[in-house]
PDB file of C-alpha atoms in Angstrom:
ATOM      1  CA  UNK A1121       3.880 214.760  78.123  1.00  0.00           C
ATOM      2  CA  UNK A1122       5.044 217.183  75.601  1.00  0.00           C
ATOM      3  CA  UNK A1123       3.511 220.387  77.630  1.00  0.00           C
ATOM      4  CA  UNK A1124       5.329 218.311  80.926  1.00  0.00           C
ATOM      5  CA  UNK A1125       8.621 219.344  78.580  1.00  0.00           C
ATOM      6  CA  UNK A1126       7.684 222.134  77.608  1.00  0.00           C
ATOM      7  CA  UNK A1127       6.606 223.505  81.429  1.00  0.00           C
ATOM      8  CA  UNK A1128       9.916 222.172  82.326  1.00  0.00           C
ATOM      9  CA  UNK A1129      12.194 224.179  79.602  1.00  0.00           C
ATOM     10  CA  UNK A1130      13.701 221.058  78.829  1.00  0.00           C
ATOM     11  CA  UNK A1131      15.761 219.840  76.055  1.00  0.00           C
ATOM     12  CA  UNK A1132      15.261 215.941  75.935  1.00  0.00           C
ATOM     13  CA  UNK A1133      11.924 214.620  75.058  1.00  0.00           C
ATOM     14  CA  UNK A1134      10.657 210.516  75.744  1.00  0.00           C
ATOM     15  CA  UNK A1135       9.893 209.105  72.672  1.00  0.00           C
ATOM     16  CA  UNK A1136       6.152 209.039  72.091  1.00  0.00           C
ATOM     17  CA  UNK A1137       5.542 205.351  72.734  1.00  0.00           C
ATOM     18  CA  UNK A1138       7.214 205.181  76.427  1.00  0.00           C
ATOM     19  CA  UNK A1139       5.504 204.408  79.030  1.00  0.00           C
ATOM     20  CA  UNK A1140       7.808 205.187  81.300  1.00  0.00           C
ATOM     21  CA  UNK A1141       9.018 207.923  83.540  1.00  0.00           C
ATOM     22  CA  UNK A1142      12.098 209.535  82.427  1.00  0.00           C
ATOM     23  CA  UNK A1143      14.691 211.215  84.014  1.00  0.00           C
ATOM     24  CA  UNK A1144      16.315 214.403  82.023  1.00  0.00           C
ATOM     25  CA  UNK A1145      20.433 215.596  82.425  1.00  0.00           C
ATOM     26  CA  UNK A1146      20.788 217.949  85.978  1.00  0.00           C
ATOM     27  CA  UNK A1147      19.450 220.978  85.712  1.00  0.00           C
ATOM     28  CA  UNK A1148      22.101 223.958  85.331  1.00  0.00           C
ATOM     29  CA  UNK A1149      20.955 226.140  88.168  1.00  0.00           C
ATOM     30  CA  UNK A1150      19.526 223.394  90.936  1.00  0.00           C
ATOM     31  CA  UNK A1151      21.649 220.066  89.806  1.00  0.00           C
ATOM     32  CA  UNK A1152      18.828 218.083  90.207  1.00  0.00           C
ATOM     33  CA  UNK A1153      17.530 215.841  87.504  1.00  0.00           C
ATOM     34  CA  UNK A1154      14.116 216.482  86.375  1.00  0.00           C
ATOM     35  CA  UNK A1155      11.353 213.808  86.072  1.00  0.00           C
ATOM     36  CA  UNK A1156       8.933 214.254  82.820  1.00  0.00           C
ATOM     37  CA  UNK A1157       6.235 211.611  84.071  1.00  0.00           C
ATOM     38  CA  UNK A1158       4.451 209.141  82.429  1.00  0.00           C
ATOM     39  CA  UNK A1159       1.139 209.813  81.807  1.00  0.00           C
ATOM     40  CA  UNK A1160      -1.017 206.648  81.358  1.00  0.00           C
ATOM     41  CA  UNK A1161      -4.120 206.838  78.891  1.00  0.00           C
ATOM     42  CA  UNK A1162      -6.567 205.372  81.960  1.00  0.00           C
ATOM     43  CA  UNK A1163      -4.988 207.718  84.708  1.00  0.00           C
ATOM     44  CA  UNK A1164      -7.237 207.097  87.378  1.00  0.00           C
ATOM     45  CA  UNK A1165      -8.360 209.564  89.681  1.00  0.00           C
ATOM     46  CA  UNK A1166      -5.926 208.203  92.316  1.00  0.00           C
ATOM     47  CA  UNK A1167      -3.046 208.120  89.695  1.00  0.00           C
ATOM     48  CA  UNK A1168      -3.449 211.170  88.735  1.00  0.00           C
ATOM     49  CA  UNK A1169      -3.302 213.210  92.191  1.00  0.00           C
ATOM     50  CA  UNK A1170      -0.256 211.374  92.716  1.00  0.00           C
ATOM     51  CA  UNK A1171       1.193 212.229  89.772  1.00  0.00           C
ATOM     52  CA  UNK A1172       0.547 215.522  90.213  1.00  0.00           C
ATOM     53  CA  UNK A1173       1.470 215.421  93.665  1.00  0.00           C
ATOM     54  CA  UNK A1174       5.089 214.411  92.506  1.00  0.00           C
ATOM     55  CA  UNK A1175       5.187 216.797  90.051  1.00  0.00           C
ATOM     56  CA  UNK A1176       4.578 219.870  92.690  1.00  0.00           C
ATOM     57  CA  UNK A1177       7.371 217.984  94.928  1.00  0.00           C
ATOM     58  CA  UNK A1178       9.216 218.488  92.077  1.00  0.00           C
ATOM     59  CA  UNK A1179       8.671 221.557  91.237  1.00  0.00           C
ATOM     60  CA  UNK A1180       9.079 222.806  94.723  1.00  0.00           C
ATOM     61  CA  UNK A1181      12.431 220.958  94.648  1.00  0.00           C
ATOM     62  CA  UNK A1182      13.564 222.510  92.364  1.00  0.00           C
ATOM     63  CA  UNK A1183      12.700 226.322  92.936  1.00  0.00           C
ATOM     64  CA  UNK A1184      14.229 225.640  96.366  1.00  0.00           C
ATOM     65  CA  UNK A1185      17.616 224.187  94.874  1.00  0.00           C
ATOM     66  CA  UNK A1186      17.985 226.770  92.212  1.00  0.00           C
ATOM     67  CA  UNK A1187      17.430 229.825  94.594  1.00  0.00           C
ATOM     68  CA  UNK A1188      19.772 228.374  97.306  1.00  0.00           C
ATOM     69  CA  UNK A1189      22.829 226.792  94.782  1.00  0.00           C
ATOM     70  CA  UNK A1190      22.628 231.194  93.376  1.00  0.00           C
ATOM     71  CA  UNK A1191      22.657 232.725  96.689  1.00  0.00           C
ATOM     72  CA  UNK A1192      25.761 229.951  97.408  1.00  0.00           C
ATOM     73  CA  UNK A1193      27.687 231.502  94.223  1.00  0.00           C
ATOM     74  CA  UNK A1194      26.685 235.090  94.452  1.00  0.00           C
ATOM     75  CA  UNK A1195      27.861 234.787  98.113  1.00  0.00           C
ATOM     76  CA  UNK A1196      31.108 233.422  97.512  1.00  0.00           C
ATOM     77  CA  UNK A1197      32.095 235.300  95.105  1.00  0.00           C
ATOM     78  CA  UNK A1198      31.555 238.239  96.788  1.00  0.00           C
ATOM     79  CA  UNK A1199      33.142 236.205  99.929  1.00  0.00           C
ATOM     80  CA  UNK A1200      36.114 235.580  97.888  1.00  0.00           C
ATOM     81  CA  UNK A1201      36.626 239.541  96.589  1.00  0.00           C
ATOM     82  CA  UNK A1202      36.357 240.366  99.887  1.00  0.00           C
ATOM     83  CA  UNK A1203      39.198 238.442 100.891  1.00  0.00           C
ATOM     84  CA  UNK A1204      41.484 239.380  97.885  1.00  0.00           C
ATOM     85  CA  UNK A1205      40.861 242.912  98.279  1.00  0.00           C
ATOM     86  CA  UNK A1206      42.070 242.816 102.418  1.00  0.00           C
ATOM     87  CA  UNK A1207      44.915 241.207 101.074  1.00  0.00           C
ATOM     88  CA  UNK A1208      45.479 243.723  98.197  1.00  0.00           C
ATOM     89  CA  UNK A1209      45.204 241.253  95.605  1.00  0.00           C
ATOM     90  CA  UNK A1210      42.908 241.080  92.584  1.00  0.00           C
ATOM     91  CA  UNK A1211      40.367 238.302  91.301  1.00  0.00           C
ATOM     92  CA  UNK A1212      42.826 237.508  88.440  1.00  0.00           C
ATOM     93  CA  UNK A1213      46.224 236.999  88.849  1.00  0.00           C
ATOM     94  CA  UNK A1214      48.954 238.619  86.574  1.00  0.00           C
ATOM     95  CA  UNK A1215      48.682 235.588  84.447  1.00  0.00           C
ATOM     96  CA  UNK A1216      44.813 235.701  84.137  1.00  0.00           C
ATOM     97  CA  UNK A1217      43.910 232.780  86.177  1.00  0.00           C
ATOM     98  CA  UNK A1218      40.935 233.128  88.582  1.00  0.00           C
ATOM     99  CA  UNK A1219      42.965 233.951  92.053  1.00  0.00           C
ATOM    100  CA  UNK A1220      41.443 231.873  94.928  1.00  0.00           C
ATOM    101  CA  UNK A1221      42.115 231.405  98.702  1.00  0.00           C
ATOM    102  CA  UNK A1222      43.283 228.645 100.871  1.00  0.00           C
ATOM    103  CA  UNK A1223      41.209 225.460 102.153  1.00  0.00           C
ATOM    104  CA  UNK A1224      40.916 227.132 105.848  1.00  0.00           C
ATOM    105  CA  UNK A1225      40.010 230.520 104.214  1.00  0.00           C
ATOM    106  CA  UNK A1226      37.092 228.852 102.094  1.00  0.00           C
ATOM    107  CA  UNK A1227      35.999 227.121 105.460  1.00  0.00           C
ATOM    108  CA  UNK A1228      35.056 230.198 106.675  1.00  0.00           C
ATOM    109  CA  UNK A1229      32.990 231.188 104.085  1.00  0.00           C
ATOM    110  CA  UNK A1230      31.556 227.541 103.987  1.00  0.00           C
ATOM    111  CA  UNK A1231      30.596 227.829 108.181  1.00  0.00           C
ATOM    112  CA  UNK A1232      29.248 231.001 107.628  1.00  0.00           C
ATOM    113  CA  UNK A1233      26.842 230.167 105.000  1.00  0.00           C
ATOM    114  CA  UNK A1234      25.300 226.981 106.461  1.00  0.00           C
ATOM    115  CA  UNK A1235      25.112 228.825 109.657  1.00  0.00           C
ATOM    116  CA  UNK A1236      23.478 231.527 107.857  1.00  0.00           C
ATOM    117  CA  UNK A1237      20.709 229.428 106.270  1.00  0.00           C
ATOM    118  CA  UNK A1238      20.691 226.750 109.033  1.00  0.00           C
ATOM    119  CA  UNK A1239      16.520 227.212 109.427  1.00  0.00           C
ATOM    120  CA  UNK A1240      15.848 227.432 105.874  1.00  0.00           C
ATOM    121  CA  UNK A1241      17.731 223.838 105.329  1.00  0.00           C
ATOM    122  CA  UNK A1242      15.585 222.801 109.088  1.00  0.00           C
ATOM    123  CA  UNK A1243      12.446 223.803 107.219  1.00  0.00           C
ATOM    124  CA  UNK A1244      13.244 222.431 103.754  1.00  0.00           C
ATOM    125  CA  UNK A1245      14.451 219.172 105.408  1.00  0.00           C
ATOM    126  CA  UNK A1246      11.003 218.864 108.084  1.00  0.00           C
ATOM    127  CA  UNK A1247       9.140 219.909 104.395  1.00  0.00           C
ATOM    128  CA  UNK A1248      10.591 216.827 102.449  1.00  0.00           C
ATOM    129  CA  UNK A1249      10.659 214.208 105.094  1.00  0.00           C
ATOM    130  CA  UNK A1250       7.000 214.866 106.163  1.00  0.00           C
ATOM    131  CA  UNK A1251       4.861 212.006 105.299  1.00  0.00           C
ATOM    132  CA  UNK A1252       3.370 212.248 101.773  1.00  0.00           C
ATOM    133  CA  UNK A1253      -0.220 212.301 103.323  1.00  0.00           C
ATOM    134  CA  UNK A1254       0.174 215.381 105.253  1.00  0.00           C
ATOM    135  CA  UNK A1255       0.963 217.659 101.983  1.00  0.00           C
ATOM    136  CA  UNK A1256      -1.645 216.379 100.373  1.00  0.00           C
ATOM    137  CA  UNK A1257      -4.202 213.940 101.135  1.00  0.00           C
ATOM    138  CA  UNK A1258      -6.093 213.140 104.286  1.00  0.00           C
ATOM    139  CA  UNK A1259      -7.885 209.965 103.650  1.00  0.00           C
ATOM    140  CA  UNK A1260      -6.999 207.079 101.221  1.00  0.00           C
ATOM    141  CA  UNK A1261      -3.493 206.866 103.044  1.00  0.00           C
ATOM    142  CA  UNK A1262      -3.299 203.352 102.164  1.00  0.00           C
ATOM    143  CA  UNK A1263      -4.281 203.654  98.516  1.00  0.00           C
ATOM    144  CA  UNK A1264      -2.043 206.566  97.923  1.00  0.00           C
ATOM    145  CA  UNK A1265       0.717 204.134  99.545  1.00  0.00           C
ATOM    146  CA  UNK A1266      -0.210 201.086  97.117  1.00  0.00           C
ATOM    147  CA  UNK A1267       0.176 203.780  93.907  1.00  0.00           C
ATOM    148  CA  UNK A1268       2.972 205.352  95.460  1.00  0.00           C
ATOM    149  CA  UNK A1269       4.955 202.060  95.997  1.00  0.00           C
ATOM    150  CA  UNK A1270       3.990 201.179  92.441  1.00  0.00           C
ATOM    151  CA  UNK A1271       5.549 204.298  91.161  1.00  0.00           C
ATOM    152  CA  UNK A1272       8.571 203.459  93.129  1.00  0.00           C
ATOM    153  CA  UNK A1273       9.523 200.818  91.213  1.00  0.00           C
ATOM    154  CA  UNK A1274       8.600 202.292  88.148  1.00  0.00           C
ATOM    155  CA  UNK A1275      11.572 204.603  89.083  1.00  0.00           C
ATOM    156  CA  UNK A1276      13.604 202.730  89.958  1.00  0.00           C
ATOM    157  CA  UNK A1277      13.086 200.855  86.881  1.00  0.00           C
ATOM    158  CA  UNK A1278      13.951 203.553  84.599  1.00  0.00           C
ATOM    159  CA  UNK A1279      16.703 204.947  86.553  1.00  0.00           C
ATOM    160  CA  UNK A1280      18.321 201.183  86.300  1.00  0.00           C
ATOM    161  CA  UNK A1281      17.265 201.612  82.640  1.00  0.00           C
ATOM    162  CA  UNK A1282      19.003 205.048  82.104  1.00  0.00           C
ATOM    163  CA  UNK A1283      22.256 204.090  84.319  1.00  0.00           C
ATOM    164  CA  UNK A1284      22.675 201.173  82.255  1.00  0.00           C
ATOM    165  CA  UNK A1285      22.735 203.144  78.750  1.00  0.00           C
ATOM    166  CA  UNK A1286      24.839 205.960  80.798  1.00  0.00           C
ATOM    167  CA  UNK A1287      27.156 203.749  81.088  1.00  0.00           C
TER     168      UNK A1287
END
Protein backbone atom coordinates (compact mmCIF):
# COMPACT_ATOMS: atom_id res chain seq x y z
CA UNK A 1 0.00 0.00 0.00
CA UNK A 2 2.71 2.31 0.94
CA UNK A 3 4.53 2.03 -2.72
CA UNK A 4 0.46 2.48 -4.03
CA UNK A 5 1.22 6.13 -2.15
CA UNK A 6 4.17 6.53 -3.02
CA UNK A 7 3.47 5.72 -7.08
CA UNK A 8 0.69 8.07 -6.59
CA UNK A 9 2.77 11.24 -5.09
CA UNK A 10 0.32 11.41 -2.52
CA UNK A 11 0.16 13.06 0.74
CA UNK A 12 -2.43 11.02 2.89
CA UNK A 13 -1.58 7.55 3.83
CA UNK A 14 -4.46 4.64 5.30
CA UNK A 15 -3.48 3.69 8.49
CA UNK A 16 -1.73 0.34 8.44
CA UNK A 17 -4.54 -1.80 9.82
CA UNK A 18 -7.38 -0.74 7.12
CA UNK A 19 -8.71 -2.88 5.14
CA UNK A 20 -10.32 -0.71 3.19
CA UNK A 21 -10.04 1.28 0.04
CA UNK A 22 -9.47 4.84 0.54
CA UNK A 23 -10.15 7.72 -1.28
CA UNK A 24 -7.35 10.71 -1.13
CA UNK A 25 -8.33 14.88 -1.49
CA UNK A 26 -8.73 15.80 -5.65
CA UNK A 27 -5.84 15.86 -7.28
CA UNK A 28 -4.50 19.53 -8.19
CA UNK A 29 -4.03 19.09 -11.89
CA UNK A 30 -7.01 16.37 -12.90
CA UNK A 31 -9.65 17.05 -9.83
CA UNK A 32 -10.21 13.64 -9.51
CA UNK A 33 -9.83 11.82 -6.25
CA UNK A 34 -7.38 9.11 -6.19
CA UNK A 35 -8.07 5.54 -4.90
CA UNK A 36 -4.98 3.88 -2.83
CA UNK A 37 -6.54 0.21 -2.83
CA UNK A 38 -6.73 -2.24 -0.40
CA UNK A 39 -4.58 -4.90 -0.76
CA UNK A 40 -5.79 -8.11 1.01
CA UNK A 41 -3.05 -10.58 2.47
CA UNK A 42 -4.86 -13.72 0.37
CA UNK A 43 -5.30 -11.62 -2.94
CA UNK A 44 -6.34 -14.19 -5.14
CA UNK A 45 -5.38 -14.43 -8.56
CA UNK A 46 -8.80 -13.06 -9.62
CA UNK A 47 -8.54 -10.21 -6.98
CA UNK A 48 -5.62 -9.23 -7.91
CA UNK A 49 -6.11 -8.62 -11.85
CA UNK A 50 -8.95 -6.67 -10.82
CA UNK A 51 -7.26 -4.70 -8.63
CA UNK A 52 -4.84 -3.97 -10.89
CA UNK A 53 -7.20 -3.54 -13.54
CA UNK A 54 -8.73 -0.56 -11.49
CA UNK A 55 -5.66 0.77 -10.75
CA UNK A 56 -4.64 1.20 -14.69
CA UNK A 57 -8.37 2.72 -15.08
CA UNK A 58 -7.15 4.90 -12.73
CA UNK A 59 -4.22 5.76 -13.79
CA UNK A 60 -5.41 6.27 -17.28
CA UNK A 61 -8.04 8.56 -15.71
CA UNK A 62 -6.09 10.46 -14.50
CA UNK A 63 -3.28 11.19 -17.18
CA UNK A 64 -6.29 11.93 -19.40
CA UNK A 65 -7.86 14.56 -16.87
CA UNK A 66 -4.64 16.23 -16.02
CA UNK A 67 -3.51 16.73 -19.74
CA UNK A 68 -7.01 17.97 -20.83
CA UNK A 69 -7.97 20.36 -17.42
CA UNK A 70 -3.89 22.13 -18.69
CA UNK A 71 -4.62 22.44 -22.25
CA UNK A 72 -8.28 24.04 -20.86
CA UNK A 73 -6.14 26.75 -18.79
CA UNK A 74 -3.25 27.29 -21.08
CA UNK A 75 -5.97 27.85 -23.76
CA UNK A 76 -7.92 30.29 -22.03
CA UNK A 77 -5.60 32.21 -20.91
CA UNK A 78 -4.17 32.75 -23.99
CA UNK A 79 -8.03 33.03 -25.23
CA UNK A 80 -8.53 35.67 -22.75
CA UNK A 81 -5.12 37.90 -23.76
CA UNK A 82 -6.24 37.65 -26.97
CA UNK A 83 -9.33 39.33 -26.32
CA UNK A 84 -7.88 42.10 -24.00
CA UNK A 85 -5.27 42.95 -26.35
CA UNK A 86 -8.12 43.57 -29.53
CA UNK A 87 -9.68 45.62 -27.11
CA UNK A 88 -6.46 47.47 -26.02
CA UNK A 89 -6.72 46.48 -22.58
CA UNK A 90 -4.26 44.64 -20.34
CA UNK A 91 -4.57 41.34 -18.16
CA UNK A 92 -4.53 43.54 -14.99
CA UNK A 93 -6.48 46.36 -14.54
CA UNK A 94 -5.11 49.74 -13.13
CA UNK A 95 -6.03 48.47 -9.76
CA UNK A 96 -4.25 45.04 -10.16
CA UNK A 97 -7.16 42.81 -10.39
CA UNK A 98 -7.06 40.01 -13.01
CA UNK A 99 -9.19 41.82 -16.01
CA UNK A 100 -11.71 39.29 -17.48
CA UNK A 101 -14.41 39.31 -20.24
CA UNK A 102 -18.10 39.01 -20.34
CA UNK A 103 -20.32 35.68 -19.98
CA UNK A 104 -21.03 35.72 -23.98
CA UNK A 105 -17.29 36.46 -24.62
CA UNK A 106 -16.18 33.35 -22.41
CA UNK A 107 -18.88 31.30 -24.40
CA UNK A 108 -16.93 31.58 -27.22
CA UNK A 109 -13.95 30.39 -25.94
CA UNK A 110 -15.99 27.60 -24.09
CA UNK A 111 -17.73 26.41 -27.85
CA UNK A 112 -14.58 26.55 -29.33
CA UNK A 113 -12.77 24.31 -27.07
CA UNK A 114 -15.30 21.45 -26.78
CA UNK A 115 -15.66 21.70 -30.45
CA UNK A 116 -12.03 21.52 -30.68
CA UNK A 117 -11.59 18.32 -28.65
CA UNK A 118 -15.08 16.91 -29.47
CA UNK A 119 -13.30 13.28 -30.68
CA UNK A 120 -10.90 13.14 -27.97
CA UNK A 121 -13.97 13.42 -25.28
CA UNK A 122 -15.97 10.66 -28.14
CA UNK A 123 -12.96 8.42 -27.62
CA UNK A 124 -12.35 8.95 -23.89
CA UNK A 125 -16.13 8.53 -23.30
CA UNK A 126 -16.48 5.00 -25.86
CA UNK A 127 -12.92 4.12 -23.67
CA UNK A 128 -14.67 4.38 -20.17
CA UNK A 129 -18.08 3.08 -20.91
CA UNK A 130 -16.74 -0.07 -22.71
CA UNK A 131 -17.51 -3.09 -20.76
CA UNK A 132 -14.78 -3.97 -18.21
CA UNK A 133 -14.18 -7.37 -20.06
CA UNK A 134 -13.16 -5.95 -23.27
CA UNK A 135 -9.99 -3.95 -21.70
CA UNK A 136 -9.00 -6.67 -20.07
CA UNK A 137 -10.19 -10.07 -19.76
CA UNK A 138 -11.78 -12.44 -22.21
CA UNK A 139 -13.04 -15.30 -20.22
CA UNK A 140 -14.15 -15.43 -16.51
CA UNK A 141 -16.70 -12.53 -17.37
CA UNK A 142 -18.86 -13.71 -14.70
CA UNK A 143 -16.22 -14.09 -12.00
CA UNK A 144 -14.65 -10.81 -12.76
CA UNK A 145 -18.42 -9.48 -12.35
CA UNK A 146 -18.93 -11.31 -8.83
CA UNK A 147 -15.33 -9.52 -7.60
CA UNK A 148 -16.15 -6.51 -9.31
CA UNK A 149 -19.64 -6.12 -7.66
CA UNK A 150 -17.93 -6.98 -4.39
CA UNK A 151 -15.56 -4.15 -4.80
CA UNK A 152 -18.46 -1.97 -5.50
CA UNK A 153 -19.70 -1.99 -2.34
CA UNK A 154 -16.55 -1.90 -0.76
CA UNK A 155 -16.56 1.64 -2.34
CA UNK A 156 -19.22 2.62 -1.73
CA UNK A 157 -18.68 1.71 1.75
CA UNK A 158 -15.78 3.84 2.29
CA UNK A 159 -16.94 6.70 0.34
CA UNK A 160 -20.19 6.64 2.85
CA UNK A 161 -17.42 6.24 5.47
CA UNK A 162 -15.30 9.29 4.30
CA UNK A 163 -18.52 11.61 3.49
CA UNK A 164 -19.67 11.00 6.85
CA UNK A 165 -16.30 12.24 8.67
CA UNK A 166 -16.22 15.08 5.77
CA UNK A 167 -18.91 16.24 7.09
Amino acid sequence: MQEQRRALGLGFSPPAHSHNDWIGPPDKHSNLRPVIFYVPPEESPLERRLREARQEAQACNQRFWARHNCAFRQEKEEFIYSRLKAKGLEMRDETGQKATLNAEEMADFYKDFLSKNFRKHMQYNRWTTMPFSTHVFSSTYKQILAVAQHCQEVILDSLLISFTFET
